[in-house]
Tab-separated table of N, CA and C in Angstrom:
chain	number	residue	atom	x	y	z
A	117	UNK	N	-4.748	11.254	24.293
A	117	UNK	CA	-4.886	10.019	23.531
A	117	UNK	C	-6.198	10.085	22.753
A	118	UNK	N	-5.838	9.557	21.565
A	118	UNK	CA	-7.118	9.870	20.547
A	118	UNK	C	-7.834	8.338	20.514
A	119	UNK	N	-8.990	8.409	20.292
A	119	UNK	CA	-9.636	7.137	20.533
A	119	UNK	C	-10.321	6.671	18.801
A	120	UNK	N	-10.120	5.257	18.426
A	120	UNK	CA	-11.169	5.597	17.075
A	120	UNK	C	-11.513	4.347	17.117
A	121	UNK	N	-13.052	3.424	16.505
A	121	UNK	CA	-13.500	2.708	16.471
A	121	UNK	C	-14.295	2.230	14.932
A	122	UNK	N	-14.183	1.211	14.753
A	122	UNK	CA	-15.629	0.977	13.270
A	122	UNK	C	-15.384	-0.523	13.621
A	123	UNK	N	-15.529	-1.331	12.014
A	123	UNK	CA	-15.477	-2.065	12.145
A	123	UNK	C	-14.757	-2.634	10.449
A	124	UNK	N	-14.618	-3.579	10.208
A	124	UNK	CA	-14.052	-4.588	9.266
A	124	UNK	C	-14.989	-5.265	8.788
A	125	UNK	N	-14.161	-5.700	7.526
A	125	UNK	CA	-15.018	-6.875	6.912
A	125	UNK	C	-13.788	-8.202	6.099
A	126	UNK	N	-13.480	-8.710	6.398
A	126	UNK	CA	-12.664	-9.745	5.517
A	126	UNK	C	-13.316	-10.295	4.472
A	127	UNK	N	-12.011	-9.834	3.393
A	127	UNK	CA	-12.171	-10.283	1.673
A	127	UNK	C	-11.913	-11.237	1.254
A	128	UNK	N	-10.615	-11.782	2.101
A	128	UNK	CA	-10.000	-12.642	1.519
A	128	UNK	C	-8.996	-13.773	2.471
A	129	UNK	N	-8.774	-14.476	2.108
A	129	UNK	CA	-7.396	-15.428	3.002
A	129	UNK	C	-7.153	-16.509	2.749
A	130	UNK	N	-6.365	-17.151	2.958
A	130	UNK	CA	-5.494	-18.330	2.823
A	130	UNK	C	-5.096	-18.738	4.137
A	131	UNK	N	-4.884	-20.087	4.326
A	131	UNK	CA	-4.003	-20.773	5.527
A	131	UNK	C	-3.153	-21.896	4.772
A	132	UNK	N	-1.913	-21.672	5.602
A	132	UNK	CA	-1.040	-22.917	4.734
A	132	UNK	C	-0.723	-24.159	5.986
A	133	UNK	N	-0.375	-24.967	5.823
A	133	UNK	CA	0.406	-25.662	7.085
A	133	UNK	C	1.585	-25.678	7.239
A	134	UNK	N	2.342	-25.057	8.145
A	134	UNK	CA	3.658	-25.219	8.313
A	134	UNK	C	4.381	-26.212	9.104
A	135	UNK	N	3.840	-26.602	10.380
A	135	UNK	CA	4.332	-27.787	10.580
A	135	UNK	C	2.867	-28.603	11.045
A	136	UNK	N	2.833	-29.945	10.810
A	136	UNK	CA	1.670	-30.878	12.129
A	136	UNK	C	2.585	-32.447	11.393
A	137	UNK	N	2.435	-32.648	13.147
A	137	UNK	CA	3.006	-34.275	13.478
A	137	UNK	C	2.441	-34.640	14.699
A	138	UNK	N	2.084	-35.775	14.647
A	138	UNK	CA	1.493	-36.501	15.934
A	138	UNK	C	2.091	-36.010	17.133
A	139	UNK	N	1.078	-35.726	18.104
A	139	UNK	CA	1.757	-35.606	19.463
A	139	UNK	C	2.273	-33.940	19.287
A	140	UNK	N	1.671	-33.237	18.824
A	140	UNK	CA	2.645	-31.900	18.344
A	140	UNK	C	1.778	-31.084	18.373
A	141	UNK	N	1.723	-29.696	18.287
A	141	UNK	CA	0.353	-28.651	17.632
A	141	UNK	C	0.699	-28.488	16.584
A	142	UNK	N	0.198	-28.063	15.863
A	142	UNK	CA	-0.099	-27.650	14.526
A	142	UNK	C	0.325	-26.134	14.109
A	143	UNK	N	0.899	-25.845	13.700
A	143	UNK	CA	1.514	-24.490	12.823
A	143	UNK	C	0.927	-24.040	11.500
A	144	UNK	N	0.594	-22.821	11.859
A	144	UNK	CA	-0.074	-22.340	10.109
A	144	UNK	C	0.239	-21.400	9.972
A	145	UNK	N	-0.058	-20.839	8.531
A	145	UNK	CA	0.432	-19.692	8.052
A	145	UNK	C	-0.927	-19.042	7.390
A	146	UNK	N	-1.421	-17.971	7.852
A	146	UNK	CA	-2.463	-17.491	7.751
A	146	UNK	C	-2.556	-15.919	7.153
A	147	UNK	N	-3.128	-15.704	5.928
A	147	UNK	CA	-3.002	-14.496	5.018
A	147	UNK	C	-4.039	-13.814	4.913
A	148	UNK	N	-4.402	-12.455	5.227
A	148	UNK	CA	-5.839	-12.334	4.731
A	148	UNK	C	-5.662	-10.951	4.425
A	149	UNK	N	-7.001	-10.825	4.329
A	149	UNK	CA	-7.568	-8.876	3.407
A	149	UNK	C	-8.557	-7.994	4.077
A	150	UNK	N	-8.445	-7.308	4.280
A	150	UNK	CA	-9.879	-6.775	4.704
A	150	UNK	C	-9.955	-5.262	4.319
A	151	UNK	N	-11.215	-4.903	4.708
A	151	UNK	CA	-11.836	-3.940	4.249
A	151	UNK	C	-12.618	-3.113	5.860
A	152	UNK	N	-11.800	-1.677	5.662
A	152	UNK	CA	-11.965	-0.885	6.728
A	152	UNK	C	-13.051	0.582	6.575
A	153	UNK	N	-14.004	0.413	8.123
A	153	UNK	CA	-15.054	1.169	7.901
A	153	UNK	C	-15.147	1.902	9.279
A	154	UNK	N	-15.466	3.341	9.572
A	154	UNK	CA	-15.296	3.746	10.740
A	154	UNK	C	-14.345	4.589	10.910
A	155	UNK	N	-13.673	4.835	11.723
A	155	UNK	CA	-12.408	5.418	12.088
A	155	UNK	C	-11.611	5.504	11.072
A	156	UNK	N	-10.812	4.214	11.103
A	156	UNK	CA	-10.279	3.483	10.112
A	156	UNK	C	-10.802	3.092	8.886
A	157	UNK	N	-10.488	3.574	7.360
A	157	UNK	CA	-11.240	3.642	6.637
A	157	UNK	C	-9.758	3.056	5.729
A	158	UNK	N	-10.176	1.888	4.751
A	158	UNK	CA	-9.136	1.866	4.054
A	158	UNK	C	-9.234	0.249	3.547
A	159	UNK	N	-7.877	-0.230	3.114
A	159	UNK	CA	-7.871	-1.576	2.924
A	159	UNK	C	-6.360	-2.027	4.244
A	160	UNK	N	-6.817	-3.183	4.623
A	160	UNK	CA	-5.905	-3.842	5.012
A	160	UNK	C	-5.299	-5.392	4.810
A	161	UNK	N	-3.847	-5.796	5.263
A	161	UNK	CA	-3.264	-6.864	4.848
A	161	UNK	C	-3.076	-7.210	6.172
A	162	UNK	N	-2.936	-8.706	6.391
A	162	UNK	CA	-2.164	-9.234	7.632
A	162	UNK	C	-1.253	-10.818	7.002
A	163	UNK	N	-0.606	-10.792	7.921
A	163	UNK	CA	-0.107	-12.020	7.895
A	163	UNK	C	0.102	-12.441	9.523
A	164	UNK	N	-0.525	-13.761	9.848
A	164	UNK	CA	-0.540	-14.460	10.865
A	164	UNK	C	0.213	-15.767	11.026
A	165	UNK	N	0.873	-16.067	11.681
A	165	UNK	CA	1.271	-17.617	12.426
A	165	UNK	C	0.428	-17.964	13.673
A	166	UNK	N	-0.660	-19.042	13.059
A	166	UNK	CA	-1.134	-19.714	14.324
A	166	UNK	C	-0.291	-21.087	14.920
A	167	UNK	N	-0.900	-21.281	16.101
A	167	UNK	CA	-0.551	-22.167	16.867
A	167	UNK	C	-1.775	-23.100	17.176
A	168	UNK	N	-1.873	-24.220	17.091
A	168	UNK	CA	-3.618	-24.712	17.125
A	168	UNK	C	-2.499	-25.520	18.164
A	169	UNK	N	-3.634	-26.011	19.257
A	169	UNK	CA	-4.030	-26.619	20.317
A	169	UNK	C	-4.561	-27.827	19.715
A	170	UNK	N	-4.565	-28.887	20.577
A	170	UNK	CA	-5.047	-30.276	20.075
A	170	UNK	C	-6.997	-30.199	20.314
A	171	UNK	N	-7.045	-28.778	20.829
A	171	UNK	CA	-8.715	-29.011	21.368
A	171	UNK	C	-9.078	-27.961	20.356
A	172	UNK	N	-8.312	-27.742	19.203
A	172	UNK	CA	-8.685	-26.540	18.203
A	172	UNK	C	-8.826	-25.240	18.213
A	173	UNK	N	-8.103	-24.762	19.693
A	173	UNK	CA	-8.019	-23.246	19.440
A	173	UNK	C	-6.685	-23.272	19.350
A	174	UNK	N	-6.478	-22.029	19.156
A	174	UNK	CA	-5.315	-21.424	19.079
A	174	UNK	C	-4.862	-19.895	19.451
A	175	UNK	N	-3.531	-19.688	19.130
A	175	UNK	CA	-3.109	-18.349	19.934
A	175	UNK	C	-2.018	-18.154	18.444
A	176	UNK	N	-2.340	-16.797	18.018
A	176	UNK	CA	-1.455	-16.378	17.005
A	176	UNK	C	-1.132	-15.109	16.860
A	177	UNK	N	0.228	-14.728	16.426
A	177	UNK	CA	0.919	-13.390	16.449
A	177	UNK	C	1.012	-13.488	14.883
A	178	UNK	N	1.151	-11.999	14.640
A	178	UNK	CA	1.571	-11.635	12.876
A	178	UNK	C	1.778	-9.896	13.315
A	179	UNK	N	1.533	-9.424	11.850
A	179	UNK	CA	1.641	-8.367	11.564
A	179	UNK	C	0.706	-8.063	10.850
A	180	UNK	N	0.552	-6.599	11.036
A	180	UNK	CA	-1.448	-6.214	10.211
A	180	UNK	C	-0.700	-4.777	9.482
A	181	UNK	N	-1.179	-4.981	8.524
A	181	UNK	CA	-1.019	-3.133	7.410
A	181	UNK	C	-2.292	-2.692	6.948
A	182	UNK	N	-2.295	-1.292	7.474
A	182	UNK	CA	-3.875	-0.710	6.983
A	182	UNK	C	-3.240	0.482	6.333
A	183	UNK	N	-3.459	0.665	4.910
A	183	UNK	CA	-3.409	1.459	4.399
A	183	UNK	C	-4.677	2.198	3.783
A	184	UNK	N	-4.838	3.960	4.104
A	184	UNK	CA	-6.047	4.473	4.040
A	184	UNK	C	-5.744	5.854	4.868
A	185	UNK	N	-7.051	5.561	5.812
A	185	UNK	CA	-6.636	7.217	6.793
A	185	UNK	C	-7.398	6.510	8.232
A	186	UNK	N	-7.058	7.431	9.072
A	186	UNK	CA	-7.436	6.961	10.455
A	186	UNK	C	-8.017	9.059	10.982
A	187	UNK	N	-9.140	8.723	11.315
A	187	UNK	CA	-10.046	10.143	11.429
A	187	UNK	C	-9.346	10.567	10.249
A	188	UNK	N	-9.818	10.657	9.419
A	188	UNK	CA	-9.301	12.092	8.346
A	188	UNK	C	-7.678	11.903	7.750
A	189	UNK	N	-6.631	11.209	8.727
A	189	UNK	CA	-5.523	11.355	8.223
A	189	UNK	C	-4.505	10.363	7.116
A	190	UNK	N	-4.972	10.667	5.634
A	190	UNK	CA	-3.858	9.334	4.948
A	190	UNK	C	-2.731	8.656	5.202
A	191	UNK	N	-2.596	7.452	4.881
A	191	UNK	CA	-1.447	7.200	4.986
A	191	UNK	C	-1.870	6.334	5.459
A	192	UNK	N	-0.336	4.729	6.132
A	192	UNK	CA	-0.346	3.618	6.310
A	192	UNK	C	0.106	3.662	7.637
A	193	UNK	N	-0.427	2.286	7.993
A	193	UNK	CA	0.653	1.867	9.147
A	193	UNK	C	0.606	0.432	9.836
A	194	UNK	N	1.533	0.282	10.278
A	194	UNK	CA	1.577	-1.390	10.973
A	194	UNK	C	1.582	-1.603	11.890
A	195	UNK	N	0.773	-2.685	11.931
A	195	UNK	CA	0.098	-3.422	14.015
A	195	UNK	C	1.156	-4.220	13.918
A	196	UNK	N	1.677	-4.616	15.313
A	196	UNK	CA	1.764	-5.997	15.641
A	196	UNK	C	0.035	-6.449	16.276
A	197	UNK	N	-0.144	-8.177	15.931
A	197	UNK	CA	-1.279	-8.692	16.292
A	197	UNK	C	-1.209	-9.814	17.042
A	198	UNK	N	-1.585	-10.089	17.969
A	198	UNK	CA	-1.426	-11.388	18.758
A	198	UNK	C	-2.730	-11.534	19.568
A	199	UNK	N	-3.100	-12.687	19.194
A	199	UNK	CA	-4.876	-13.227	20.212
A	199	UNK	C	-4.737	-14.383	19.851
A	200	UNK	N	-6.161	-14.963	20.338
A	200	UNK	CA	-6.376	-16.151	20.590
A	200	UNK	C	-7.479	-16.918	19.703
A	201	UNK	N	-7.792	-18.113	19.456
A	201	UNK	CA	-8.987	-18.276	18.094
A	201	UNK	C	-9.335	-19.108	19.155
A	202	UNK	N	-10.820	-19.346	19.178
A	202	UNK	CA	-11.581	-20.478	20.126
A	202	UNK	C	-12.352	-21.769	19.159
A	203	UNK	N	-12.128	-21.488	18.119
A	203	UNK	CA	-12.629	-22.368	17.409
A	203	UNK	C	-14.096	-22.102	16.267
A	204	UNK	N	-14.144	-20.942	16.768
A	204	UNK	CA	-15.389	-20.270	16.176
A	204	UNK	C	-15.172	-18.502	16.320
A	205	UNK	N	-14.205	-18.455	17.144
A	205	UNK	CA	-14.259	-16.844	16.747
A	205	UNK	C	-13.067	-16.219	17.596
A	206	UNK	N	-12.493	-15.194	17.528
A	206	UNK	CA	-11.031	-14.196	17.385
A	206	UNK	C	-11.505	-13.591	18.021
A	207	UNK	N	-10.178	-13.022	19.109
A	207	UNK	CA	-10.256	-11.772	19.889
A	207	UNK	C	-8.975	-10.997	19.625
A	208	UNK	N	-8.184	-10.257	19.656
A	208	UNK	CA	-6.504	-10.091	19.414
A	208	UNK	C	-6.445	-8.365	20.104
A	209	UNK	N	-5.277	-8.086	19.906
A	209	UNK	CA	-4.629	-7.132	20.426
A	209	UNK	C	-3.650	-6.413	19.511
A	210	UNK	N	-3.371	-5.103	19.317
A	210	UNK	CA	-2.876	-4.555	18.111
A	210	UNK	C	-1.750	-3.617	19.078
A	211	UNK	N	-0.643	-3.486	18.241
A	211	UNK	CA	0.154	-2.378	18.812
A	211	UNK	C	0.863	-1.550	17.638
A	212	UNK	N	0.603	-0.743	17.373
A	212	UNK	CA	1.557	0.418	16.503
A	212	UNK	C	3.354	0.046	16.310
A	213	UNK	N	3.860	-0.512	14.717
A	213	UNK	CA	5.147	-0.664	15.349
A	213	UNK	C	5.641	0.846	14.889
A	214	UNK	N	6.424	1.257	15.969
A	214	UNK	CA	7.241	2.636	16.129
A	214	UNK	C	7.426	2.682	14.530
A	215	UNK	N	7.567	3.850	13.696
A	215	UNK	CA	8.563	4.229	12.807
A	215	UNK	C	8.067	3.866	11.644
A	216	UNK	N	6.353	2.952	11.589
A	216	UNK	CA	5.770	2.587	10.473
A	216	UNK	C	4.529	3.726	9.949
A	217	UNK	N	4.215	4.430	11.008
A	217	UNK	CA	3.397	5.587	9.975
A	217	UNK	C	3.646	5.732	8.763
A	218	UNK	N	2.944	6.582	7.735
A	218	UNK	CA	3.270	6.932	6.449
A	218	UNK	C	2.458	8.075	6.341
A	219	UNK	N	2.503	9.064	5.619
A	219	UNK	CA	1.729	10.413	5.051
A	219	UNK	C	1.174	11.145	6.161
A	220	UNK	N	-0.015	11.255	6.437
A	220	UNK	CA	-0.221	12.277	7.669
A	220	UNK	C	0.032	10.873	8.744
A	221	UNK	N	0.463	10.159	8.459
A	221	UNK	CA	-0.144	9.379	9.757
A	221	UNK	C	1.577	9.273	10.743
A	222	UNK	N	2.081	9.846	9.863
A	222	UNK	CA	3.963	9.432	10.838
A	222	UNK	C	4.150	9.853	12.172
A	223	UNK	N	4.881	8.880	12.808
A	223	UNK	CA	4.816	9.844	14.165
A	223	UNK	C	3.557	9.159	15.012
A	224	UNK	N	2.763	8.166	14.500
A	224	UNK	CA	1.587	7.479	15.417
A	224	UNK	C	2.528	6.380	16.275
A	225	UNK	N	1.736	6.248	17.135
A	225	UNK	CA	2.215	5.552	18.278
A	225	UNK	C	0.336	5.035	19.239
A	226	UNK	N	0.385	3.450	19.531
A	226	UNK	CA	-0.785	3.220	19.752
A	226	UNK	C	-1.544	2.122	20.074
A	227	UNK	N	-2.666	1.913	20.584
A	227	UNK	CA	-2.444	0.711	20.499
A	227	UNK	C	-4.381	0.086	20.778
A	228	UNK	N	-4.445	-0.970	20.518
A	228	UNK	CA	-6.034	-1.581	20.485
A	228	UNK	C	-6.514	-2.964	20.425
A	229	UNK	N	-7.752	-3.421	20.031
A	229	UNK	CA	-8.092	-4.675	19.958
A	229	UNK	C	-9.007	-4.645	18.917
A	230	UNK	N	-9.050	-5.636	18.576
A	230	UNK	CA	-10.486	-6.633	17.262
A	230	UNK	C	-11.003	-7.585	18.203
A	231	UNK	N	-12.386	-7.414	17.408
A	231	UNK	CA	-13.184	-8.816	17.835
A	231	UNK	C	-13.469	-9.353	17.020
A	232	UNK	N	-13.603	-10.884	16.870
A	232	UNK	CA	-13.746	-10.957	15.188
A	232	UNK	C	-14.945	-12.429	15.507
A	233	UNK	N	-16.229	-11.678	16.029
A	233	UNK	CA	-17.054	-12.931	16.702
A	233	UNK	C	-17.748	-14.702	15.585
A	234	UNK	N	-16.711	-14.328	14.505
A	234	UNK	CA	-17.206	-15.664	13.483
A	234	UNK	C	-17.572	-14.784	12.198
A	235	UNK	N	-17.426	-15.394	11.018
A	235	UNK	CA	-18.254	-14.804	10.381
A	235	UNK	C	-17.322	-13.612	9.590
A	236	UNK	N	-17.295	-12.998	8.154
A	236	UNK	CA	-16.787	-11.843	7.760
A	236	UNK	C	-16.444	-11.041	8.147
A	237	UNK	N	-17.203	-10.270	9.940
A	237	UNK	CA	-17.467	-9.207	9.988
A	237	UNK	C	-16.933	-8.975	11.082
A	238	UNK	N	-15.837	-7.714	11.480
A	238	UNK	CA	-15.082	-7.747	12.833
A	238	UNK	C	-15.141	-6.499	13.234
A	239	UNK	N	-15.069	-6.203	14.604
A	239	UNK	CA	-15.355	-4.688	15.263
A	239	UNK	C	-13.865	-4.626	15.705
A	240	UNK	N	-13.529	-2.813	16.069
A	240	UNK	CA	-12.133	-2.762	16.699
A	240	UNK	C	-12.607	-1.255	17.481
A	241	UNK	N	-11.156	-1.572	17.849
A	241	UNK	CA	-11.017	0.160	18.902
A	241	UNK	C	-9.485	0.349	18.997
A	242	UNK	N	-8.865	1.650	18.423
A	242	UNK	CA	-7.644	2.074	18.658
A	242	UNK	C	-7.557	3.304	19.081
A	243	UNK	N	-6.652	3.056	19.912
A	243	UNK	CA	-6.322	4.591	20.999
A	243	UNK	C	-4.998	4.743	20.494
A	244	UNK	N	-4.884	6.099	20.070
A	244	UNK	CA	-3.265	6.575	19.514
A	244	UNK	C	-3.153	7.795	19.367
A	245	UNK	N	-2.358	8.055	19.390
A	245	UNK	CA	-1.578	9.685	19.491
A	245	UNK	C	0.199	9.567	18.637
A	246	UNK	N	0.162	11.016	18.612
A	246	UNK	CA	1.038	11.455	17.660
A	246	UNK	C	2.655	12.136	18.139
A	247	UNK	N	3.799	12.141	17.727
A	247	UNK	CA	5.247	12.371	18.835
A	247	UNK	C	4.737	13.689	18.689
């Protein structure tokens, strides 16, 4: 298992509301950009659905695309993402979906976390290997 680490920077994002009604949580739709340094070198996309809590955190799943190279190797590929927001800052969990590699990268299989302690700037770690 290959190990790789850096960190991020977010460019960009949007949140929409998808559902809020009294007595209910709140649903959003959450878009963003970032910019990859480290290991992972490249640009990335996500798209998120949060879930907010009436005490303002939340717990949200999406999908993440980093296109670039990972150690040395081009090409793309897609997380699933699911964590938790506390109201001031992100923790999440990443998994490789099967069959999304691209260029040297096909054939990855894998899996990791972000920290994303407030603020632009987010650290990660992915462990992955190749069929």
């Amino acid at each position: 298992m290959n190990r790789t680490s850096g960190k991020f920077t977010v460019t960009g994002g949007s949140e929409q509301t998808i559902r809020e009604a009294p007595g209910e949580v709140k649903l959003t739709r959450v878009g963003g950009t970032q910019r990859f340094g480290g290991g992972m070198v490249g640009e990335g996309s996500v798209e998120w659905v949060f879930c907010y809590r009436p005490d303002g955190s939340a717990r949200f799943v999406g999908v993440q695309r980093v296109e670039g190279s990972i150690d040395g190797r081009p090409g793309s590929v897609v997380m699933e993402s699911i964590g938790d927001h506390d109201g001031r800052q992100s923790k999440g969990r990443w998994r490789v979906i099967a069959g999304s590699g691209t260029g040297e990268l096909a054939g990855i299989s894998g899996e990791g976390f972000f920290d994303a302690p407030g603020g632009p700037e987010a650290s990660y770690e992915l462990a992955y290997q190749f069929d």
